[in-house]
Each structure stands twice: as C-alpha cells, then as structure tokens.
mmCIF file of C-alpha atoms and ligand atoms in Angstrom:
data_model
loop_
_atom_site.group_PDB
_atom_site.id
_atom_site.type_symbol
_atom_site.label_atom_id
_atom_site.label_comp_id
_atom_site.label_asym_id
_atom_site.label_seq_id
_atom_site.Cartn_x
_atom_site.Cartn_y
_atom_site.Cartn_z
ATOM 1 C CA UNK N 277 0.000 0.000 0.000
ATOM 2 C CA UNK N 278 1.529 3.592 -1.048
ATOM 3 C CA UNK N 279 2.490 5.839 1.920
ATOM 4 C CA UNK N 280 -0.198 8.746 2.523
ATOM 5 C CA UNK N 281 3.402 10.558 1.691
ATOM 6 C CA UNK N 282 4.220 8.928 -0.877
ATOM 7 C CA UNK N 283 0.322 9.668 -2.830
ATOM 8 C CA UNK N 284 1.165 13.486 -1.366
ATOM 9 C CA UNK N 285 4.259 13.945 -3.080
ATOM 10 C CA UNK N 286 2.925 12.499 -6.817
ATOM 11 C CA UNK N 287 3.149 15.847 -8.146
ATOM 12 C CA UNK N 288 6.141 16.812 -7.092
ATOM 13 C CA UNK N 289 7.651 13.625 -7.701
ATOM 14 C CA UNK N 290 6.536 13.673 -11.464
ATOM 15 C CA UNK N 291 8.567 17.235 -11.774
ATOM 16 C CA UNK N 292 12.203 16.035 -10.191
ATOM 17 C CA UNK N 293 12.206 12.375 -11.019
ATOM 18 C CA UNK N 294 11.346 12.892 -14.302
ATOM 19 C CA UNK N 295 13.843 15.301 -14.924
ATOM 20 C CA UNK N 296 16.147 12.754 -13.937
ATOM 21 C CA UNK N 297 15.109 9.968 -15.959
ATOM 22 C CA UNK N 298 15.599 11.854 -19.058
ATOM 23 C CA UNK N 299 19.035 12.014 -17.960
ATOM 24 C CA UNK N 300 19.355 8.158 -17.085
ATOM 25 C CA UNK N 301 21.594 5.704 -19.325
ATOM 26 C CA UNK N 302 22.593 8.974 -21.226
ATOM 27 C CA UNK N 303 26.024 10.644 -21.881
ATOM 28 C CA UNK N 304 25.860 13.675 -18.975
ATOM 29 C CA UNK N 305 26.199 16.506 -21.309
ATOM 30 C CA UNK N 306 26.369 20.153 -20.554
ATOM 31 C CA UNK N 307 22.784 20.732 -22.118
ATOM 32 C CA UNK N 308 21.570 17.572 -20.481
ATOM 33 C CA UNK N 309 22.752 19.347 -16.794
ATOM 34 C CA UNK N 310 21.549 22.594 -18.211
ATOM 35 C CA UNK N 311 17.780 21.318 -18.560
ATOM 36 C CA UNK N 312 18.327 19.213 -15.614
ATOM 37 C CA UNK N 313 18.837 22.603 -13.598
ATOM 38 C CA UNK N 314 15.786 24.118 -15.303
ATOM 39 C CA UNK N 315 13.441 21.521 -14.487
ATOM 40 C CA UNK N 316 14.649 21.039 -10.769
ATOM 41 C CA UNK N 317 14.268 24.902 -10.466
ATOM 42 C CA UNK N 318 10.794 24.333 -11.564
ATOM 43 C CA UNK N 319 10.011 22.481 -8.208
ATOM 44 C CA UNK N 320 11.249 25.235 -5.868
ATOM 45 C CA UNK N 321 14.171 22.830 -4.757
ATOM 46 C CA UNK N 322 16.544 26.252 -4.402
ATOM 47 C CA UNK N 323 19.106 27.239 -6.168
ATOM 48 C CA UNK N 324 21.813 26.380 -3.974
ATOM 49 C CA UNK N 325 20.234 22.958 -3.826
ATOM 50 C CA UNK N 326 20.108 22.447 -7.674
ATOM 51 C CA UNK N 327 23.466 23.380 -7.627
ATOM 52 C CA UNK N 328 24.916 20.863 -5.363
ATOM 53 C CA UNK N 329 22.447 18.181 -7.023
ATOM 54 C CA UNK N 330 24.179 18.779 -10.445
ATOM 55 C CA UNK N 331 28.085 18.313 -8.560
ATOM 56 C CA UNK N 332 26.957 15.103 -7.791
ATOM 57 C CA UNK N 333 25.011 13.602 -10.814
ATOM 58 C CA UNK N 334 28.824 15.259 -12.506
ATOM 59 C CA UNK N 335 30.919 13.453 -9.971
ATOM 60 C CA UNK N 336 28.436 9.749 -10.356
ATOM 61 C CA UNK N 337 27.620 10.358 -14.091
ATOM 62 C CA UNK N 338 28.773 7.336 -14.827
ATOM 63 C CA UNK N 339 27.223 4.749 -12.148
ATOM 64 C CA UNK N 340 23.561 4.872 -10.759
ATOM 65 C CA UNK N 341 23.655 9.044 -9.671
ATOM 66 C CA UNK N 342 19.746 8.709 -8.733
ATOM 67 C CA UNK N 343 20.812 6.998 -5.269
ATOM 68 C CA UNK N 344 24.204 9.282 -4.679
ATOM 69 C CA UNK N 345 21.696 12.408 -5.450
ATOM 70 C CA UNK N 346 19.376 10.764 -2.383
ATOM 71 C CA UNK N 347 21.808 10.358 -0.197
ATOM 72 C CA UNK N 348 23.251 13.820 -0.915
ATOM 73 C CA UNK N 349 18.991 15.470 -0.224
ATOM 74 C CA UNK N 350 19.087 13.430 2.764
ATOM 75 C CA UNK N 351 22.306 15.042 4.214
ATOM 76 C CA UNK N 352 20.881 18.356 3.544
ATOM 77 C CA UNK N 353 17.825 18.352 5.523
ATOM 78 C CA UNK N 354 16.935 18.453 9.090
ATOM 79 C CA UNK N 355 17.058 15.034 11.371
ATOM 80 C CA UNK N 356 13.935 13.035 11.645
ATOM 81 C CA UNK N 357 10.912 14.520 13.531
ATOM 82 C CA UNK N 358 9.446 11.891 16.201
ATOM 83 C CA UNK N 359 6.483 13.689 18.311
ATOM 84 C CA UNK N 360 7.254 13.048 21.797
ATOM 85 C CA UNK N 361 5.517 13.133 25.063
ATOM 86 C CA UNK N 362 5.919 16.446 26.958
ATOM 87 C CA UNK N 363 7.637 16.145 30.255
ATOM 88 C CA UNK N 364 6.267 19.904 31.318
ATOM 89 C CA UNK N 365 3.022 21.412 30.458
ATOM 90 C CA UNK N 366 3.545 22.692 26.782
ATOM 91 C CA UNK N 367 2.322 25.407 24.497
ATOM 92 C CA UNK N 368 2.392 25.382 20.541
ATOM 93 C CA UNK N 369 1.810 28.474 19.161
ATOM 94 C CA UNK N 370 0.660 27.535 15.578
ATOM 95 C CA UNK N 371 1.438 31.008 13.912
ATOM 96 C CA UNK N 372 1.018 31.811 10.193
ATOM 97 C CA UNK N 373 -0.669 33.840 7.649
ATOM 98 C CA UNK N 374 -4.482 33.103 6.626
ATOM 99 C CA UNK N 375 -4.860 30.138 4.575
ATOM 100 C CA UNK N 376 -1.995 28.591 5.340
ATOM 101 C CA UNK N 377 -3.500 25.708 7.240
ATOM 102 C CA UNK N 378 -3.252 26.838 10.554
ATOM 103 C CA UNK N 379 -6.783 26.115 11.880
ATOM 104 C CA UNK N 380 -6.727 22.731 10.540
ATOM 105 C CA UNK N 381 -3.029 22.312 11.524
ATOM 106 C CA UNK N 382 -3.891 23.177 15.002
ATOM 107 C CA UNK N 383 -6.350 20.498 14.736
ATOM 108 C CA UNK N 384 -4.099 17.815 13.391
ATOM 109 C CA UNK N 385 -1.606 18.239 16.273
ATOM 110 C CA UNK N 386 -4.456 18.246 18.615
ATOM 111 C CA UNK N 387 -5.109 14.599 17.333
ATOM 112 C CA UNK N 388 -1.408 13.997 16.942
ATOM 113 C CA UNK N 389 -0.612 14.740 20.859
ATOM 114 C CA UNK N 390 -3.983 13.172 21.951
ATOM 115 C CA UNK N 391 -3.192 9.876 20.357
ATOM 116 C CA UNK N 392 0.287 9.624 22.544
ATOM 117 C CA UNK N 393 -2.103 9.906 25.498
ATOM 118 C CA UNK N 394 -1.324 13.318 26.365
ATOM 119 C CA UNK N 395 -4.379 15.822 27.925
ATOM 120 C CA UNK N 396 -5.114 18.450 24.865
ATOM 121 C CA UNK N 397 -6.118 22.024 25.486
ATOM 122 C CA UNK N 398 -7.262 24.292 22.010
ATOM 123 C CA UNK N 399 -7.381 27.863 22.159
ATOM 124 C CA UNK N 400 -9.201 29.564 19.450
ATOM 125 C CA UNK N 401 -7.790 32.960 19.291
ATOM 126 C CA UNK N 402 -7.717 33.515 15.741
ATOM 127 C CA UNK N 403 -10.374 36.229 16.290
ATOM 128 C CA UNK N 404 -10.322 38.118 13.585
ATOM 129 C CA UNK N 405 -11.665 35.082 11.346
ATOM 130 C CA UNK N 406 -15.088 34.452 13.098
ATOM 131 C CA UNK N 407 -14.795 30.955 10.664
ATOM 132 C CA UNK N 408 -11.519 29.462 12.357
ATOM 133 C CA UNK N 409 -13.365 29.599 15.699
ATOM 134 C CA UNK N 410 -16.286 27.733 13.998
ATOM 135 C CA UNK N 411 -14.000 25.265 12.349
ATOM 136 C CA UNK N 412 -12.080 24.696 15.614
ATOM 137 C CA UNK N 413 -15.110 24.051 17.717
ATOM 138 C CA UNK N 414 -15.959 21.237 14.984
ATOM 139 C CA UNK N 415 -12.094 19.789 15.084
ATOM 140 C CA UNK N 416 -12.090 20.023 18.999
ATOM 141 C CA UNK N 417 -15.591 18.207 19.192
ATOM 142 C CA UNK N 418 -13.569 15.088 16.556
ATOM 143 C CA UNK N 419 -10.602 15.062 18.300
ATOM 144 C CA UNK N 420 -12.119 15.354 21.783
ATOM 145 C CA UNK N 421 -10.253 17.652 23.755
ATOM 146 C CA UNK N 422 -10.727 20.587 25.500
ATOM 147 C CA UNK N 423 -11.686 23.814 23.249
ATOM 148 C CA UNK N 424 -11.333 27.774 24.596
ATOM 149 C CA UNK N 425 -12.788 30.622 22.485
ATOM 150 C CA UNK N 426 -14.945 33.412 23.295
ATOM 151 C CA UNK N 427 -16.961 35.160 20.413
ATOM 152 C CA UNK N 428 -17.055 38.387 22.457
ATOM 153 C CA UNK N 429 -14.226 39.367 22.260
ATOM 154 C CA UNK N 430 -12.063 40.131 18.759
ATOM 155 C CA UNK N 431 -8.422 40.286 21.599
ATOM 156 C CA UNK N 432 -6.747 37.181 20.795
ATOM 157 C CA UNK N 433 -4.596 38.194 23.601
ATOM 158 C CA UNK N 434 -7.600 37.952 26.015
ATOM 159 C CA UNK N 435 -8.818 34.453 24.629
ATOM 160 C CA UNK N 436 -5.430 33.641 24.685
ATOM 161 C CA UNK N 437 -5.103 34.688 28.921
ATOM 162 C CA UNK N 438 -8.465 32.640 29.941
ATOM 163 C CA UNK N 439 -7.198 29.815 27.680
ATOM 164 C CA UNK N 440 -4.521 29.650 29.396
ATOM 165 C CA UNK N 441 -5.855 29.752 32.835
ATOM 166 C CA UNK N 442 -8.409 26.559 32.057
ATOM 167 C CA UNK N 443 -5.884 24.997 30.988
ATOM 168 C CA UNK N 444 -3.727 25.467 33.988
ATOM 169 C CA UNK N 445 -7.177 24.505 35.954
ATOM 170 C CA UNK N 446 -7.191 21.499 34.073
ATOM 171 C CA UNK N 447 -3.861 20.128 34.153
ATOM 172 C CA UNK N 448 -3.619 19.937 30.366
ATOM 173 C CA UNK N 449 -0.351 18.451 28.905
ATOM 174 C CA UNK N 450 -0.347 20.469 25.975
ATOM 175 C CA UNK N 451 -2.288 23.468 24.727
ATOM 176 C CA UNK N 452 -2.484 24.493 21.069
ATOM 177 C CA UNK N 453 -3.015 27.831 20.299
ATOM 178 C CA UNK N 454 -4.693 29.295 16.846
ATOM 179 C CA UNK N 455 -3.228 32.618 16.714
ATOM 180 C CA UNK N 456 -4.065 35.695 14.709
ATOM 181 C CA UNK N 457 -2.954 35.097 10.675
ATOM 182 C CA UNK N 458 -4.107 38.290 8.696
ATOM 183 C CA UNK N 459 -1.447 39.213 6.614
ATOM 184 C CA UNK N 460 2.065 39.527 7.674
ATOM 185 C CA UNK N 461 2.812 42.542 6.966
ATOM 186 C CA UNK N 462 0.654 44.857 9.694
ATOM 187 C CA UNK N 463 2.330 45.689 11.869
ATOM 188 C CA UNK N 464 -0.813 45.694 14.711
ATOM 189 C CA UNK N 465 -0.734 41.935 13.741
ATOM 190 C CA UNK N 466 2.852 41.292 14.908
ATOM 191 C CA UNK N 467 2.291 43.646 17.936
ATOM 192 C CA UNK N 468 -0.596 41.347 18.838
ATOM 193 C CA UNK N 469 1.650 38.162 18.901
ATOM 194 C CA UNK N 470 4.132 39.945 21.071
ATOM 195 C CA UNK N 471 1.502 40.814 23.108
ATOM 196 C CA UNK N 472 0.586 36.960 23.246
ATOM 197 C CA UNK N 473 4.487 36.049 24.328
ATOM 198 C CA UNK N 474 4.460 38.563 27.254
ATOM 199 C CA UNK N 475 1.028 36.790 28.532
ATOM 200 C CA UNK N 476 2.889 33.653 28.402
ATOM 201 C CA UNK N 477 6.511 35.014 29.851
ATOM 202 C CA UNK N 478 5.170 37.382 32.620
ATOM 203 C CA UNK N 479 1.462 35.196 33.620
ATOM 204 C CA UNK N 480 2.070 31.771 32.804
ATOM 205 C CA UNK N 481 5.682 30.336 33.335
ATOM 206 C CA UNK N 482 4.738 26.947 34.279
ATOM 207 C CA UNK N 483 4.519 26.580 30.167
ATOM 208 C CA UNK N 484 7.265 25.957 28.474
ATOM 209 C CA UNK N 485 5.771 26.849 25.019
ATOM 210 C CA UNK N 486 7.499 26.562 21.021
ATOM 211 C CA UNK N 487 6.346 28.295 17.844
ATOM 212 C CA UNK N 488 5.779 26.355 14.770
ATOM 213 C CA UNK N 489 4.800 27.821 11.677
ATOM 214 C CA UNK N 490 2.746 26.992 9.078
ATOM 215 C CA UNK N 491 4.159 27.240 5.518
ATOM 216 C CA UNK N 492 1.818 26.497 2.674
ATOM 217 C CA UNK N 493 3.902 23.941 0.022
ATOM 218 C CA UNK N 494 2.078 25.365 -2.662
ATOM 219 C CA UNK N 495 2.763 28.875 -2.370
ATOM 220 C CA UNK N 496 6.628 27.858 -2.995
ATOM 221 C CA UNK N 497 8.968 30.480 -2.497
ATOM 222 C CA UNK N 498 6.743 32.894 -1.202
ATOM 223 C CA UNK N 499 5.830 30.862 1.910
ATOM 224 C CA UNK N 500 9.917 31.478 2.678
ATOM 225 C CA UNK N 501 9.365 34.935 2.102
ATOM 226 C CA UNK N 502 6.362 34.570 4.733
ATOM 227 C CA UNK N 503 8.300 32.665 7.234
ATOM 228 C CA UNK N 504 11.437 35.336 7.252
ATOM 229 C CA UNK N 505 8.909 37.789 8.005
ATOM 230 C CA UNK N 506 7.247 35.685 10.793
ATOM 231 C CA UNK N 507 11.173 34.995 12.151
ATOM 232 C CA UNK N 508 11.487 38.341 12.837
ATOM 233 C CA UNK N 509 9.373 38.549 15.266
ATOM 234 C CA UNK N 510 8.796 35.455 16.931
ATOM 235 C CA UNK N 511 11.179 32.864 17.383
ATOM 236 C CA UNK N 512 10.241 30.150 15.229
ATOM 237 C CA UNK N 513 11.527 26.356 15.966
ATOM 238 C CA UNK N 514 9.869 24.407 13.798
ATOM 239 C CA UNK N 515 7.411 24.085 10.796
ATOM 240 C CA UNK N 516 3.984 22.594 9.406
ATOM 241 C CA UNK N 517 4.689 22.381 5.245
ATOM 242 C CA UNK N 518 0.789 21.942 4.321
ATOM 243 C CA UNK N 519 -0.599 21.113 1.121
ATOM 244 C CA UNK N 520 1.969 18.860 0.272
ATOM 245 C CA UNK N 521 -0.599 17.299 -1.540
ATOM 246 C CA UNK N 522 -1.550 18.609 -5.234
ATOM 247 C CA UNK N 523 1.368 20.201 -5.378
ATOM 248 C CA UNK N 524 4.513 20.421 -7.652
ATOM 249 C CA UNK N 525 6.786 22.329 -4.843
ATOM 250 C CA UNK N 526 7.540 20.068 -2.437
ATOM 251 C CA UNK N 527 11.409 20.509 -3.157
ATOM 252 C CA UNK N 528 10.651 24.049 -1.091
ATOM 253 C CA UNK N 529 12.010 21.848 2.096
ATOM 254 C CA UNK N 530 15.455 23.028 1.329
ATOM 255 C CA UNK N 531 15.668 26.168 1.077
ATOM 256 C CA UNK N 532 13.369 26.367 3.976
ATOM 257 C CA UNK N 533 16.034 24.520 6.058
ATOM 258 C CA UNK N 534 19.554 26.034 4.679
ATOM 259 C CA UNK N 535 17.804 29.547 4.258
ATOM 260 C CA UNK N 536 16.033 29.985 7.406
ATOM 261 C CA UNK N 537 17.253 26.696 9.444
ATOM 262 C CA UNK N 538 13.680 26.281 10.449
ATOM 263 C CA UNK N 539 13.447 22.032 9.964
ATOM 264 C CA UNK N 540 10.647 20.761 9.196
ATOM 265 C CA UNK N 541 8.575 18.969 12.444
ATOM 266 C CA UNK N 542 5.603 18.343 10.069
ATOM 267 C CA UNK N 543 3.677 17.383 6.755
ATOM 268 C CA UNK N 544 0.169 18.178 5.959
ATOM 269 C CA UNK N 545 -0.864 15.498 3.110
ATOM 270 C CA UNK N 546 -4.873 16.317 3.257
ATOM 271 C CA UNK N 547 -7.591 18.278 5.033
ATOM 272 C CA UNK N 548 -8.279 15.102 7.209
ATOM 273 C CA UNK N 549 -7.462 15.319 11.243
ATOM 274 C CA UNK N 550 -4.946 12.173 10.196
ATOM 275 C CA UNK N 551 -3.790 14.253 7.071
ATOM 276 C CA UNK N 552 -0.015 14.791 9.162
ATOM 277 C CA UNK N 553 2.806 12.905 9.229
ATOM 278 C CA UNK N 554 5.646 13.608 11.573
ATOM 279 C CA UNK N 555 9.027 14.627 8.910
ATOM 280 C CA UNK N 556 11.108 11.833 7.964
ATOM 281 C CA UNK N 557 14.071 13.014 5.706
ATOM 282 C CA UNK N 558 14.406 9.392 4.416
ATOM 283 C CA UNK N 559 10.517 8.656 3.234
ATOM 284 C CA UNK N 560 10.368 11.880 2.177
ATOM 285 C CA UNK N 561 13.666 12.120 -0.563
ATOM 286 C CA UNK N 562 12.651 8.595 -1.310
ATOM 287 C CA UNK N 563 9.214 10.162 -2.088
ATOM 288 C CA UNK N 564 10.537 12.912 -4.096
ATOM 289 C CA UNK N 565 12.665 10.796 -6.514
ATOM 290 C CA UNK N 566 10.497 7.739 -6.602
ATOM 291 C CA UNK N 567 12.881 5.459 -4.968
ATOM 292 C CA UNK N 568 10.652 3.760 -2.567
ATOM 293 C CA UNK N 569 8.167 3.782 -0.489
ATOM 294 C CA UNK N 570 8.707 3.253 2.605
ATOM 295 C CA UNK N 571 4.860 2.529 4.102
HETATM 296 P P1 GDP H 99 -5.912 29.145 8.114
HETATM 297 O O1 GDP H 99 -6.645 30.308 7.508
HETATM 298 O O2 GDP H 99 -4.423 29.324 8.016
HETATM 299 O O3 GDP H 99 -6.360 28.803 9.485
HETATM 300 O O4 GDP H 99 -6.190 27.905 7.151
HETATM 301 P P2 GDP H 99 -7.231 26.710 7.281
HETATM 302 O O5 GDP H 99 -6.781 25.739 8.314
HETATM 303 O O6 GDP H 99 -8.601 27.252 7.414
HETATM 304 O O7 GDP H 99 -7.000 26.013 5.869
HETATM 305 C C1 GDP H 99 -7.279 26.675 4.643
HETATM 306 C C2 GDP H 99 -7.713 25.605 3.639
HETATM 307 O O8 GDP H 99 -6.627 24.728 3.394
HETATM 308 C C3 GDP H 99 -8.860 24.723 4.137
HETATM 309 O O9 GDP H 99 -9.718 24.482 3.053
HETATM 310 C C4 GDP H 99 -8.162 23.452 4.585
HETATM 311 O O10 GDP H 99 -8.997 22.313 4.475
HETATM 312 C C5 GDP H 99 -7.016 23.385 3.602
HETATM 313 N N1 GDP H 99 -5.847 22.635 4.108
HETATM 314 C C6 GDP H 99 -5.165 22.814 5.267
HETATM 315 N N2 GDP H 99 -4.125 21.936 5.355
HETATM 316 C C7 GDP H 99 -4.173 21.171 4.219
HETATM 317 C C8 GDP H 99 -3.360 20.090 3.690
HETATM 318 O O11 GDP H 99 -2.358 19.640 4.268
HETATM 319 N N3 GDP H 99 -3.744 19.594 2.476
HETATM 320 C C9 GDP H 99 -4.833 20.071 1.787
HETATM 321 N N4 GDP H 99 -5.123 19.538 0.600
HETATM 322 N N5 GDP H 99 -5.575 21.086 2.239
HETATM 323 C C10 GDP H 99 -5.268 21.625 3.435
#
C-alpha cells in the first residue's frame, strides 16, 4: 500500500524524477545538466540545492547518480521529527498567515498529541476570522479535547489569557493555540503576537511553550518569504509544510532549512485530522525521486 506521503508527493515527484530519468543511461552533457537545472528549479528545490544536485550527478555520471543524489537530499535536511511526550506542560503556538492551514493544523496536532495519550487544550484565538473559531469548535468536538474561544471578544490576547488559565485549571499536557494570521505585513498583527508572548513570559511560566509555523507547500517560495517575516518577530523552531498534496513544490524543504534553518517537524498530506505525518528526511527524498516507499 503507497504511503499517505508517498500519494502526497505524486506531483512533485513527477517534476524532479522525471527530470532525472531523461538524464538516465545517457552521456551527462552540458545541455543535459543545463535542462536538468531548469526543471529542478521548476520544483522550488533552491538554487543552492540544484546546484549541489548537479556536482553530484557530474561526480556519479557514470554509475547509478539517482541513489548518490538521495543520499546527498538526505544530508541536507533536518534530522527526523518523532512527536514526543511532553515532560512539562507545553504550548504550541501555531502562527502563520491566513490560509496557510493553521486552523486545521492546530487540529491535526491536537489529534497527533492526543493519540500519545497526552491531555489536549485548544485555544481559538484567531479572532479576527469568526470561521476558524467555527471550524475549531468542529475539530475540537472530533478530536475530543478541551476547546477555549470566546466570540465576544475580537483580543486574541484575552482568549489567549483565559485559555490559558483553564488549561492550567485542568492540568492539560499540551495546549495548542490558533493565533491571529491576517497578513504579515501589519504591523498591529505582529504587535498582537508579542503581546501573546508577554502573557505567556510574565502570567504563565509553568509553560514551556514553542512556535511552529505553518508554511503552505504550494505557495513555494513565497511561503519562505512569509516565514522570514514571521522569524522576525517570533522565534520560530519548527514548521507545518501543508498542502503537500496537489502540489509540484515540495522541493521548497530546502531552502526552507539552509535559508532559514527552520526544519521541518511536520507534513500536511490532506484536510483530514490524520492528514499529518511527523518529517522523515528518508521517506520523504525517497518520495521525491520515486525510490521507494517506505509505508
Ligand atoms: P488558516 O486560515 O491558516 O487557518 O487555514 P485553514 O486551516 O482554514 O485552511 C485553509 C484551507 O486549506 C482549508 O480548506 C483546509 O482544508 C485546507 N488545508 C489545510 N491543510 C491542508 C493540507 O495539508 N492539504 C490540503 N489539501 N488542504 C489543506
């Protein structure tokens, strides 16, 4: 049975491994490399990426580059993500701009941290979208854990504070926050999510709490431009690449990791609560060329 990864990554996989089969049992030619390069390009792998891929199909042209090239992806991404349980009461602050998939990526770690038996807390305080509140109530109500939002108020800050207190109250393991998302570039917006990390540093230092952003596959190089913004004001540790399905970008990995160092924690492959799959660097080259799959 094909990987949920594996299916995700069809797209993508049809750009780059069939710009290297073109190549395969062929003299490597300058023009060969040269439309190699192009079509690699084409699936936001980064230039500095393509680059290094073409040193080593040069360096192997002669036995079976395809696996040398795999190895060489895998060494440039970020160590295997395994979701583990929290020792101290955490917070993930799911932070991104609108459509990104942070609603339904809140959601998906919800049912990712419930499943290893941990107690879930969800804050809704994406206020300014009246629909992510909506949408979370529904996810919270699937994933069965406990939801906070409050429709009278449009302060994420404040749904964010009395989250944060029932969740204390309740002894919850980890709480997932839906922050604000309009667009990146207001300035009120980023002052709002400082406003968020003071509540947690100066009211609630029990937490310990990370920031993971969500980064929509499809949008390619823009969603880097996105998460630079986001990294200047918030310190980011990890990311959510969504959308990985029906896309042709999922080479944007790279220059997510050797651009901004953020690695990759996880991979939305659907709109389903399940649709998320903890990063492997492994599956996920092995997706991209067609190697194998490793379900
Ligand atoms: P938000 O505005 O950032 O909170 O984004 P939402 O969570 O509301 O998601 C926007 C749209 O993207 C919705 O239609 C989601 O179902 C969809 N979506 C989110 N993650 C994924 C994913 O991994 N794959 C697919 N195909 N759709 C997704």
């Amino acid at each position: 049975m094909l990987s949920k990864l594996f299916k995700a990554l069809s797209r993508s996989r049809s750009t780059i491994a069939d710009a290297f089969k073109s190549l395969a049992g062929k003299r490597v030619t300058p023009e060969s490399l040269e439309t190699l390069e192009e079509q690699l390009l084409s699936a936001d792998l980064g230039f500095k990426t393509v680059e290094s891929i073409l040193d080593v199909v040069e360096h192997h042209s002669k036995s079976n580059f395809i696996e040398k090239v795999g190895e060489h992806l895998v060494s440039l991404l970020p160590e295997k993500f395994s979701p583990e349980i929290f020792k101290k009461p955490t917070i993930l602050m799911v932070v991104g701009v609108n459509g990104t998939g942070k609603t339904t990526s809140a959601a998906k770690l919800a049912h990712v941290y419930k499943k290893l038996g941990q107690t879930v807390t969800m804050i809704a305080a994406d206020t300014y979208r009246a629909a992510a509140v909506e949408q979370l109530k529904i996810w919270g109500n699937r994933v069965g854990c406990h939801l906070v939002c409050n429709e009278q108020t449009a302060e994420p800050t404040a749904v964010l504070f009395d989250g944060l207190a029932s969740a204390k109250a309740n002894q919850s393991d980890v709480v997932i926050v839906d922050t604000a998302g309009r667009l990146h570039t207001y300035t009120n917006l980023m002052s709002e999510l400082a406003k968020m990390y003071r509540v947690i540093e100066n009211r609630f230092q029990e937490f310990e709490y990370r920031s993971l952003i969500t980064m929509d596959a499809s949008l390619g190089q823009n969603s880097i431009i996105q998460a630079k913004e986001f990294g200047k004001h918030v310190k980011l540790e990890g990311a959510i690449l969504t959308k990985l399905d029906g896309t042709a970008r999922g080479g944007i990995v790279f220059p997510l990791y050797q651009e901004l160092q953020i690695p990759v924690e996880f991979i939305g492959v659907g709109e389903d609560l399940s649709d998320i799959d903890p990063f492997d660097p492994e599956e996920y080259v092995s997706g991209l060329l067609g190697l194998k799959d490793h379900d």
